[in-house]
C-alpha positions as protocol buffer text, in pm:
chain_id: "A"
residue {
  index: 1
  type: MET
  ca { x: 0 y: 0 z: 1 }
}
residue {
  index: 2
  type: ALA
  ca { x: 137 y: 343 z: -96 }
}
residue {
  index: 3
  type: ALA
  ca { x: 267 y: 585 z: 165 }
}
residue {
  index: 4
  type: PHE
  ca { x: 289 y: 961 z: 138 }
}
residue {
  index: 5
  type: LEU
  ca { x: 528 y: 1214 z: 282 }
}
residue {
  index: 6
  type: VAL
  ca { x: 357 y: 1553 z: 314 }
}
residue {
  index: 7
  type: PHE
  ca { x: 571 y: 1864 z: 355 }
}
residue {
  index: 8
  type: GLU
  ca { x: 496 y: 2230 z: 428 }
}
residue {
  index: 9
  type: ILE
  ca { x: 809 y: 2444 z: 394 }
}
residue {
  index: 10
  type: SER
  ca { x: 891 y: 2813 z: 427 }
}
residue {
  index: 11
  type: ILE
  ca { x: 1237 y: 2908 z: 298 }
}
residue {
  index: 12
  type: GLN
  ca { x: 1459 y: 3141 z: 500 }
}
residue {
  index: 13
  type: ASN
  ca { x: 1786 y: 3099 z: 306 }
}
residue {
  index: 14
  type: ARG
  ca { x: 1735 y: 3023 z: -64 }
}
residue {
  index: 15
  type: SER
  ca { x: 2093 y: 2923 z: -161 }
}
residue {
  index: 16
  type: GLU
  ca { x: 2126 y: 2675 z: 128 }
}
residue {
  index: 17
  type: TYR
  ca { x: 1779 y: 2536 z: 57 }
}
residue {
  index: 18
  type: ASP
  ca { x: 1875 y: 2488 z: -311 }
}
residue {
  index: 19
  type: SER
  ca { x: 2176 y: 2280 z: -204 }
}
residue {
  index: 20
  type: TYR
  ca { x: 1936 y: 2060 z: -4 }
}
residue {
  index: 21
  type: ARG
  ca { x: 1705 y: 2018 z: -306 }
}
residue {
  index: 22
  type: SER
  ca { x: 1995 y: 1919 z: -531 }
}
residue {
  index: 23
  type: ALA
  ca { x: 2110 y: 1655 z: -288 }
}
residue {
  index: 24
  type: ALA
  ca { x: 1770 y: 1523 z: -177 }
}
residue {
  index: 25
  type: GLY
  ca { x: 1610 y: 1472 z: -519 }
}
residue {
  index: 26
  type: PRO
  ca { x: 1828 y: 1183 z: -634 }
}
residue {
  index: 27
  type: ILE
  ca { x: 1803 y: 1018 z: -289 }
}
residue {
  index: 28
  type: LEU
  ca { x: 1426 y: 1036 z: -306 }
}
residue {
  index: 29
  type: GLU
  ca { x: 1421 y: 877 z: -652 }
}
residue {
  index: 30
  type: ARG
  ca { x: 1653 y: 592 z: -542 }
}
residue {
  index: 31
  type: HIS
  ca { x: 1401 y: 506 z: -270 }
}
residue {
  index: 32
  type: GLY
  ca { x: 1109 y: 496 z: -515 }
}
residue {
  index: 33
  type: GLY
  ca { x: 962 y: 836 z: -429 }
}
residue {
  index: 34
  type: ARG
  ca { x: 787 y: 1063 z: -676 }
}
residue {
  index: 35
  type: PHE
  ca { x: 619 y: 1401 z: -640 }
}
residue {
  index: 36
  type: LEU
  ca { x: 241 y: 1390 z: -669 }
}
residue {
  index: 37
  type: VAL
  ca { x: 177 y: 1747 z: -558 }
}
residue {
  index: 38
  type: ARG
  ca { x: 417 y: 2036 z: -574 }
}
residue {
  index: 39
  type: SER
  ca { x: 287 y: 2386 z: -518 }
}
residue {
  index: 40
  type: VAL
  ca { x: 500 y: 2694 z: -454 }
}
residue {
  index: 41
  type: ARG
  ca { x: 307 y: 3017 z: -393 }
}
residue {
  index: 42
  type: GLY
  ca { x: 358 y: 3251 z: -688 }
}
residue {
  index: 43
  type: GLU
  ca { x: 580 y: 3008 z: -881 }
}
residue {
  index: 44
  type: GLU
  ca { x: 414 y: 2678 z: -970 }
}
residue {
  index: 45
  type: GLY
  ca { x: 91 y: 2494 z: -901 }
}
residue {
  index: 46
  type: ARG
  ca { x: -219 y: 2648 z: -752 }
}
residue {
  index: 47
  type: LEU
  ca { x: -285 y: 2662 z: -382 }
}
residue {
  index: 48
  type: GLU
  ca { x: -605 y: 2808 z: -242 }
}
residue {
  index: 49
  type: VAL
  ca { x: -687 y: 2822 z: 128 }
}
residue {
  index: 50
  type: LEU
  ca { x: -1042 y: 2703 z: 188 }
}
residue {
  index: 51
  type: GLU
  ca { x: -1055 y: 2656 z: 566 }
}
residue {
  index: 52
  type: GLY
  ca { x: -861 y: 2718 z: 883 }
}
residue {
  index: 53
  type: GLY
  ca { x: -635 y: 3006 z: 783 }
}
residue {
  index: 54
  type: TRP
  ca { x: -360 y: 2769 z: 675 }
}
residue {
  index: 55
  type: ASP
  ca { x: -147 y: 2934 z: 405 }
}
residue {
  index: 56
  type: PRO
  ca { x: 168 y: 2733 z: 328 }
}
residue {
  index: 57
  type: GLU
  ca { x: 436 y: 2891 z: 111 }
}
residue {
  index: 58
  type: ARG
  ca { x: 543 y: 2553 z: -31 }
}
residue {
  index: 59
  type: PHE
  ca { x: 344 y: 2232 z: -18 }
}
residue {
  index: 60
  type: PHE
  ca { x: 455 y: 1891 z: -139 }
}
residue {
  index: 61
  type: VAL
  ca { x: 319 y: 1538 z: -142 }
}
residue {
  index: 62
  type: VAL
  ca { x: 564 y: 1260 z: -228 }
}
residue {
  index: 63
  type: GLU
  ca { x: 440 y: 908 z: -298 }
}
residue {
  index: 64
  type: PHE
  ca { x: 636 y: 595 z: -215 }
}
residue {
  index: 65
  type: PRO
  ca { x: 543 y: 235 z: -304 }
}
residue {
  index: 66
  type: GLY
  ca { x: 500 y: 155 z: 66 }
}
residue {
  index: 67
  type: TRP
  ca { x: 549 y: 262 z: 425 }
}
residue {
  index: 68
  type: GLU
  ca { x: 892 y: 99 z: 463 }
}
residue {
  index: 69
  type: GLN
  ca { x: 1030 y: 266 z: 147 }
}
residue {
  index: 70
  type: ALA
  ca { x: 918 y: 606 z: 273 }
}
residue {
  index: 71
  type: ARG
  ca { x: 1069 y: 548 z: 617 }
}
residue {
  index: 72
  type: ASN
  ca { x: 1387 y: 404 z: 464 }
}
residue {
  index: 73
  type: PHE
  ca { x: 1421 y: 720 z: 254 }
}
residue {
  index: 74
  type: TYR
  ca { x: 1355 y: 963 z: 537 }
}
residue {
  index: 75
  type: PHE
  ca { x: 1577 y: 788 z: 792 }
}
residue {
  index: 76
  type: SER
  ca { x: 1855 y: 691 z: 552 }
}
residue {
  index: 77
  type: ASP
  ca { x: 2199 y: 819 z: 645 }
}
residue {
  index: 78
  type: GLU
  ca { x: 2236 y: 1002 z: 313 }
}
residue {
  index: 79
  type: TYR
  ca { x: 1900 y: 1183 z: 345 }
}
residue {
  index: 80
  type: GLN
  ca { x: 1958 y: 1269 z: 711 }
}
residue {
  index: 81
  type: LYS
  ca { x: 2291 y: 1425 z: 609 }
}
residue {
  index: 82
  type: SER
  ca { x: 2131 y: 1632 z: 330 }
}
residue {
  index: 83
  type: VAL
  ca { x: 1825 y: 1733 z: 530 }
}
residue {
  index: 84
  type: GLN
  ca { x: 2044 y: 1930 z: 770 }
}
residue {
  index: 85
  type: ALA
  ca { x: 2069 y: 2197 z: 500 }
}
residue {
  index: 86
  type: ARG
  ca { x: 1688 y: 2217 z: 489 }
}
residue {
  index: 87
  type: PHE
  ca { x: 1666 y: 2244 z: 866 }
}
residue {
  index: 88
  type: ALA
  ca { x: 1922 y: 2526 z: 858 }
}
residue {
  index: 89
  type: SER
  ca { x: 1757 y: 2712 z: 570 }
}
residue {
  index: 90
  type: SER
  ca { x: 1383 y: 2674 z: 623 }
}
residue {
  index: 91
  type: ILE
  ca { x: 1098 y: 2618 z: 863 }
}
residue {
  index: 92
  type: GLY
  ca { x: 892 y: 2313 z: 785 }
}
residue {
  index: 93
  type: LYS
  ca { x: 652 y: 2044 z: 887 }
}
residue {
  index: 94
  type: ALA
  ca { x: 641 y: 1687 z: 758 }
}
residue {
  index: 95
  type: ILE
  ca { x: 417 y: 1390 z: 816 }
}
residue {
  index: 96
  type: LEU
  ca { x: 413 y: 1033 z: 684 }
}
residue {
  index: 97
  type: VAL
  ca { x: 69 y: 897 z: 594 }
}
residue {
  index: 98
  type: GLU
  ca { x: -19 y: 549 z: 477 }
}
residue {
  index: 99
  type: GLY
  ca { x: -272 y: 532 z: 195 }
}
residue {
  index: 100
  type: MET
  ca { x: -577 y: 325 z: 265 }
}
residue {
  index: 101
  type: PRO
  ca { x: -834 y: 184 z: 25 }
}
residue {
  index: 102
  type: TRP
  ca { x: -1147 y: 391 z: 55 }
}
residue {
  index: 103
  type: THR
  ca { x: -1452 y: 206 z: 178 }
}
residue {
  index: 104
  type: LEU
  ca { x: -1773 y: 368 z: 279 }
}
residue {
  index: 105
  type: GLU
  ca { x: -1989 y: 165 z: 512 }
}
residue {
  index: 106
  type: ARG
  ca { x: -2330 y: 278 z: 618 }
}
């Protein structure tokens, strides 16, 4: 069953964040990840706040084939090394969510 990493990120230092992106992209691909949603306010993708006053600057959803692949990516030594640049250059939130088949029972 697919698993999804969901990120909300606000960049504080663009050049350091770009170094993170350059390093993290290939690591993500090696672990089977692919972007499903990528929205950056004013640059790409649409993002419209409908409820709750939530207004992320950058919002991403990355799909992995399964829970273990997503966790193996996130906790891999190479990603943990590269993610330090993101921590130093941005403020963010991330969650891992397992996809579930939708069933509606009444």
